[in-house]
PDB file of C-alpha atoms in Angstrom:
ATOM      1  CA  MET A   1     125.337 101.799  87.751  1.00 54.00           C
ATOM      2  CA  ARG A   2     125.117 100.726  84.111  1.00 59.00           C
ATOM      3  CA  ASN A   3     126.665 102.479  81.099  1.00 61.00           C
ATOM      4  CA  LEU A   4     125.066 102.078  77.672  1.00 78.00           C
ATOM      5  CA  LEU A   5     127.040 103.338  74.673  1.00 81.00           C
ATOM      6  CA  ASN A   6     125.015 104.433  71.640  1.00 81.00           C
ATOM      7  CA  ASN A   7     126.139 104.169  67.993  1.00 84.00           C
ATOM      8  CA  ASP A   8     126.407 107.980  67.709  1.00 88.00           C
ATOM      9  CA  GLY A   9     128.958 108.139  70.554  1.00 91.00           C
ATOM     10  CA  SER A  10     126.480 109.341  73.164  1.00 93.00           C
ATOM     11  CA  PHE A  11     125.929 107.236  76.247  1.00 92.00           C
ATOM     12  CA  ILE A  12     123.337 106.576  78.917  1.00 93.00           C
ATOM     13  CA  LEU A  13     124.032 106.275  82.629  1.00 94.00           C
ATOM     14  CA  LEU A  14     121.509 104.359  84.726  1.00 94.00           C
ATOM     15  CA  GLY A  15     121.785 104.123  88.482  1.00 94.00           C
ATOM     16  CA  GLU A  16     119.617 103.204  91.429  1.00 95.00           C
ATOM     17  CA  GLN A  17     119.808 104.344  95.036  1.00 95.00           C
ATOM     18  CA  ARG A  18     120.546 101.161  97.004  1.00 94.00           C
ATOM     19  CA  TYR A  19     121.395 100.845 100.655  1.00 94.00           C
ATOM     20  CA  ASP A  20     120.681  98.714 103.691  1.00 92.00           C
ATOM     21  CA  SER A  21     119.500  99.642 107.151  1.00 93.00           C
ATOM     22  CA  SER A  22     118.661  97.939 110.404  1.00 93.00           C
ATOM     23  CA  GLU A  23     116.307  98.623 113.276  1.00 91.00           C
ATOM     24  CA  THR A  24     116.359  97.283 116.784  1.00 90.00           C
ATOM     25  CA  TYR A  25     113.143  96.975 118.734  1.00 87.00           C
ATOM     26  CA  SER A  26     111.866  95.423 121.941  1.00 86.00           C
ATOM     27  CA  ARG A  27     109.793  92.219 121.921  1.00 77.00           C
ATOM     28  CA  GLY A  28     108.593  92.425 125.516  1.00 78.00           C
ATOM     29  CA  ASN A  29     110.206  89.733 127.670  1.00 82.00           C
ATOM     30  CA  SER A  30     112.035  88.300 124.622  1.00 80.00           C
ATOM     31  CA  GLY A  31     114.554  91.124 124.686  1.00 84.00           C
ATOM     32  CA  LEU A  32     115.779  93.129 121.746  1.00 89.00           C
ATOM     33  CA  LYS A  33     115.360  92.028 118.135  1.00 88.00           C
ATOM     34  CA  THR A  34     117.049  93.443 115.064  1.00 89.00           C
ATOM     35  CA  ARG A  35     115.727  93.517 111.498  1.00 89.00           C
ATOM     36  CA  SER A  36     117.909  94.315 108.513  1.00 91.00           C
ATOM     37  CA  TRP A  37     116.425  95.844 105.379  1.00 92.00           C
ATOM     38  CA  LEU A  38     117.415  96.281 101.733  1.00 93.00           C
ATOM     39  CA  HIS A  39     116.287  99.486 100.035  1.00 94.00           C
ATOM     40  CA  TYR A  40     116.001 100.017  96.269  1.00 94.00           C
ATOM     41  CA  ASP A  41     114.941 103.578  95.681  1.00 95.00           C
ATOM     42  CA  ASN A  42     114.969 106.209  92.928  1.00 94.00           C
ATOM     43  CA  ILE A  43     116.363 105.452  89.478  1.00 96.00           C
ATOM     44  CA  MET A  44     118.675 108.111  88.068  1.00 96.00           C
ATOM     45  CA  THR A  45     118.965 108.384  84.270  1.00 96.00           C
ATOM     46  CA  THR A  46     121.337 110.596  82.300  1.00 96.00           C
ATOM     47  CA  LYS A  47     122.247 110.918  78.633  1.00 96.00           C
ATOM     48  CA  ILE A  48     125.556 112.503  77.669  1.00 96.00           C
ATOM     49  CA  ASN A  49     125.960 113.563  74.021  1.00 96.00           C
ATOM     50  CA  ALA A  50     129.018 112.513  72.005  1.00 95.00           C
ATOM     51  CA  ASP A  51     130.527 115.998  72.510  1.00 96.00           C
ATOM     52  CA  GLY A  52     130.247 115.645  76.314  1.00 95.00           C
ATOM     53  CA  SER A  53     127.247 117.952  76.752  1.00 97.00           C
ATOM     54  CA  LEU A  54     124.242 116.939  78.839  1.00 97.00           C
ATOM     55  CA  ALA A  55     121.285 115.801  76.700  1.00 97.00           C
ATOM     56  CA  TRP A  56     118.877 115.035  79.545  1.00 97.00           C
ATOM     57  CA  MET A  57     118.710 113.855  83.149  1.00 97.00           C
ATOM     58  CA  HIS A  58     115.827 112.388  85.147  1.00 96.00           C
ATOM     59  CA  LYS A  59     115.114 111.047  88.587  1.00 94.00           C
ATOM     60  CA  LEU A  60     112.408 108.375  88.441  1.00 93.00           C
ATOM     61  CA  PRO A  61     110.939 108.236  91.954  1.00 92.00           C
ATOM     62  CA  LYS A  62     110.332 104.841  93.536  1.00 92.00           C
ATOM     63  CA  ARG A  63     110.757 103.358  97.001  1.00 94.00           C
ATOM     64  CA  GLN A  64     111.142  99.612  97.613  1.00 94.00           C
ATOM     65  CA  LYS A  65     112.053  97.879 100.853  1.00 93.00           C
ATOM     66  CA  GLY A  66     112.487  94.245 101.858  1.00 90.00           C
ATOM     67  CA  LEU A  67     114.009  92.106 104.576  1.00 88.00           C
ATOM     68  CA  ILE A  68     117.615  91.149 103.833  1.00 86.00           C
ATOM     69  CA  GLY A  69     116.951  87.468 104.576  1.00 76.00           C
ATOM     70  CA  LYS A  70     114.256  87.342 101.868  1.00 75.00           C
ATOM     71  CA  GLY A  71     116.601  88.386  99.051  1.00 72.00           C
ATOM     72  CA  LYS A  72     116.090  90.962  96.313  1.00 76.00           C
ATOM     73  CA  GLY A  73     112.733  89.553  95.191  1.00 73.00           C
ATOM     74  CA  ILE A  74     110.561  92.143  93.432  1.00 78.00           C
ATOM     75  CA  MET A  75     112.937  94.994  94.049  1.00 88.00           C
ATOM     76  CA  SER A  76     115.132  96.917  91.594  1.00 92.00           C
ATOM     77  CA  TYR A  77     114.382  97.419  87.883  1.00 93.00           C
ATOM     78  CA  ALA A  78     115.080  96.085  84.404  1.00 91.00           C
ATOM     79  CA  HIS A  79     116.132  98.172  81.394  1.00 92.00           C
ATOM     80  CA  MET A  80     115.391  97.594  77.731  1.00 89.00           C
ATOM     81  CA  PHE A  81     116.166  99.810  74.725  1.00 89.00           C
ATOM     82  CA  ALA A  82     113.869  99.428  71.714  1.00 86.00           C
ATOM     83  CA  GLY A  83     113.101 101.755  68.831  1.00 84.00           C
ATOM     84  CA  ASP A  84     113.865 105.251  70.119  1.00 88.00           C
ATOM     85  CA  ASN A  85     112.967 104.556  73.755  1.00 91.00           C
ATOM     86  CA  HIS A  86     114.454 103.326  77.005  1.00 92.00           C
ATOM     87  CA  TYR A  87     112.045 101.174  79.009  1.00 92.00           C
ATOM     88  CA  LEU A  88     112.609 100.924  82.764  1.00 94.00           C
ATOM     89  CA  MET A  89     110.398  98.220  84.265  1.00 92.00           C
ATOM     90  CA  TYR A  90     109.771  97.704  87.970  1.00 93.00           C
ATOM     91  CA  LEU A  91     107.095  97.078  90.570  1.00 91.00           C
ATOM     92  CA  ASP A  92     105.744 100.167  92.233  1.00 92.00           C
ATOM     93  CA  ASN A  93     103.071 101.436  94.552  1.00 89.00           C
ATOM     94  CA  TYR A  94     100.069 102.567  92.459  1.00 85.00           C
ATOM     95  CA  ASN A  95     100.016 105.890  94.318  1.00 85.00           C
ATOM     96  CA  ASN A  96     103.326 106.773  92.649  1.00 84.00           C
ATOM     97  CA  LEU A  97     101.868 106.989  89.149  1.00 76.00           C
ATOM     98  CA  ASP A  98     101.527 110.787  89.429  1.00 76.00           C
ATOM     99  CA  ASP A  99     105.071 111.376  90.840  1.00 68.00           C
ATOM    100  CA  ASN A 100     103.836 113.977  93.344  1.00 69.00           C
ATOM    101  CA  GLY A 101     106.312 114.438  96.189  1.00 74.00           C
ATOM    102  CA  SER A 102     108.005 111.589  97.998  1.00 86.00           C
ATOM    103  CA  PRO A 103     107.208 108.156  96.605  1.00 91.00           C
ATOM    104  CA  PHE A 104     105.014 105.768  98.556  1.00 92.00           C
ATOM    105  CA  LEU A 105     106.726 102.623  99.845  1.00 92.00           C
ATOM    106  CA  LEU A 106     106.365  99.200  98.217  1.00 89.00           C
ATOM    107  CA  ARG A 107     107.322  96.294 100.502  1.00 88.00           C
ATOM    108  CA  ASN A 108     108.889  93.178  99.019  1.00 84.00           C
ATOM    109  CA  GLY A 109     106.324  90.365  98.980  1.00 76.00           C
ATOM    110  CA  PHE A 110     103.274  92.655  99.202  1.00 78.00           C
ATOM    111  CA  GLY A 111     102.124  92.859  95.593  1.00 80.00           C
ATOM    112  CA  GLY A 112     102.662  95.983  93.561  1.00 86.00           C
ATOM    113  CA  PHE A 113     101.930  97.247  90.098  1.00 89.00           C
ATOM    114  CA  PHE A 114     104.100  96.380  87.101  1.00 89.00           C
ATOM    115  CA  THR A 115     105.166  99.837  85.970  1.00 91.00           C
ATOM    116  CA  ILE A 116     107.067 101.011  82.901  1.00 92.00           C
ATOM    117  CA  SER A 117     108.781 104.388  82.658  1.00 93.00           C
ATOM    118  CA  ILE A 118     109.511 105.206  79.021  1.00 93.00           C
ATOM    119  CA  ILE A 119     112.216 107.735  78.148  1.00 96.00           C
ATOM    120  CA  ASN A 120     112.559 108.929  74.565  1.00 95.00           C
ATOM    121  CA  ASP A 121     116.277 108.726  73.766  1.00 94.00           C
ATOM    122  CA  LYS A 122     116.303 111.836  71.551  1.00 94.00           C
ATOM    123  CA  SER A 123     114.014 114.251  73.427  1.00 96.00           C
ATOM    124  CA  GLY A 124     114.315 112.891  76.971  1.00 96.00           C
ATOM    125  CA  GLU A 125     110.528 113.007  77.350  1.00 97.00           C
ATOM    126  CA  VAL A 126     109.317 110.646  80.107  1.00 95.00           C
ATOM    127  CA  LYS A 127     106.028 108.752  80.191  1.00 93.00           C
ATOM    128  CA  LYS A 128     104.962 106.392  82.946  1.00 91.00           C
ATOM    129  CA  ASP A 129     102.316 103.714  82.781  1.00 89.00           C
ATOM    130  CA  VAL A 130     100.961 101.023  85.080  1.00 88.00           C
ATOM    131  CA  VAL A 131     100.499  97.799  83.123  1.00 86.00           C
ATOM    132  CA  PHE A 132      98.916  95.436  85.670  1.00 83.00           C
ATOM    133  CA  GLN A 133      98.684  94.525  89.348  1.00 82.00           C
ATOM    134  CA  VAL A 134     100.805  91.443  90.112  1.00 78.00           C
ATOM    135  CA  ILE A 135      98.370  90.025  92.658  1.00 76.00           C
ATOM    136  CA  ASP A 136      95.500  90.054  90.159  1.00 73.00           C
ATOM    137  CA  LEU A 137      96.579  89.359  86.603  1.00 71.00           C
ATOM    138  CA  ASN A 138      93.297  88.221  85.033  1.00 72.00           C
ATOM    139  CA  GLY A 139      92.374  86.492  88.295  1.00 72.00           C
ATOM    140  CA  VAL A 140      95.815  84.922  88.862  1.00 71.00           C
ATOM    141  CA  ALA A 141      98.542  86.167  91.206  1.00 71.00           C
ATOM    142  CA  LEU A 142     101.944  86.527  89.548  1.00 71.00           C
ATOM    143  CA  LYS A 143     103.990  85.180  92.456  1.00 71.00           C
ATOM    144  CA  ASP A 144     107.765  85.197  92.684  1.00 72.00           C
ATOM    145  CA  PHE A 145     108.060  88.090  90.226  1.00 75.00           C
ATOM    146  CA  GLN A 146     111.666  89.197  89.782  1.00 78.00           C
ATOM    147  CA  THR A 147     113.011  91.962  87.577  1.00 80.00           C
ATOM    148  CA  ASN A 148     115.867  89.721  86.416  1.00 79.00           C
ATOM    149  CA  LYS A 149     113.238  87.373  84.926  1.00 80.00           C
ATOM    150  CA  ILE A 150     112.029  89.902  82.329  1.00 85.00           C
ATOM    151  CA  LEU A 151     112.947  88.714  78.850  1.00 85.00           C
ATOM    152  CA  PRO A 152     112.741  91.108  75.874  1.00 86.00           C
ATOM    153  CA  LEU A 153     111.263  89.318  72.848  1.00 87.00           C
ATOM    154  CA  SER A 154     111.146  92.205  70.370  1.00 84.00           C
ATOM    155  CA  ASP A 155     110.888  95.996  70.275  1.00 79.00           C
ATOM    156  CA  SER A 156     107.295  95.719  71.489  1.00 82.00           C
ATOM    157  CA  GLU A 157     107.098  92.507  73.554  1.00 86.00           C
ATOM    158  CA  ILE A 158     108.499  91.139  76.798  1.00 87.00           C
ATOM    159  CA  LEU A 159     108.019  87.868  78.625  1.00 88.00           C
ATOM    160  CA  LEU A 160     107.551  87.573  82.402  1.00 83.00           C
ATOM    161  CA  GLU A 161     107.819  84.432  84.502  1.00 79.00           C
ATOM    162  CA  GLY A 162     105.639  83.731  87.521  1.00 73.00           C
ATOM    163  CA  LEU A 163     104.413  81.017  89.802  1.00 71.00           C
ATOM    164  CA  GLN A 164     100.855  79.943  90.491  1.00 67.00           C
ATOM    165  CA  GLY A 165     100.715  77.980  93.700  1.00 64.00           C
ATOM    166  CA  ARG A 166     103.887  76.340  94.973  1.00 68.00           C
ATOM    167  CA  LYS A 167     105.385  74.820  91.847  1.00 68.00           C
ATOM    168  CA  LYS A 168     103.211  75.574  88.825  1.00 70.00           C
ATOM    169  CA  GLY A 169     105.089  78.077  86.649  1.00 75.00           C
ATOM    170  CA  PHE A 170     103.599  80.176  83.894  1.00 75.00           C
ATOM    171  CA  LEU A 171     104.676  82.895  81.449  1.00 80.00           C
ATOM    172  CA  VAL A 172     103.034  86.225  80.698  1.00 80.00           C
ATOM    173  CA  LYS A 173     103.650  88.004  77.411  1.00 84.00           C
ATOM    174  CA  VAL A 174     103.245  91.793  77.499  1.00 83.00           C
ATOM    175  CA  THR A 175     102.774  93.539  74.148  1.00 82.00           C
ATOM    176  CA  ALA A 176     103.010  97.312  73.758  1.00 76.00           C
ATOM    177  CA  LYS A 177     100.233  99.085  71.921  1.00 69.00           C
ATOM    178  CA  ASN A 178     100.962 102.267  69.973  1.00 59.00           C
ATOM    179  CA  LYS A 179      98.911 105.137  71.325  1.00 51.00           C
TER     180      LYS A 179
END
């Protein structure tokens, strides 16, 4: 969980449902095998006013899963505050854009859509937008995407790092457009 104190004395709480699980299954004559999984699910957001009253609270549905041995990879989220908005950036299953019911699963290493949930700090209004698909960014796959490699450049720009092929790195600049 992360705490973010605002100048007016209010603060933001951000948290993510994280847990691990394992499953044991039979591989025929090879005996039993066990797989261990990391899960990075829903993001919980709350703003508490300076007087201690609740300003707003949201659950941003997402469901990410990956093998423990592969590391965190694409899972989790990044937060950025700019202007009057909180930006929560993560990879998601495209079917989750509408937030209807339980979120569809996104497996680590199987693509995904770079998604930004925008929460207005004052009103608590939430907007969600899919920016691009990581396996086809203008004909190039953004491999080895990690949320801890998102760099805020300004209130309207971020920089993402990716790999093309085994060792050829490249950067992607994402600029917000006012709607």
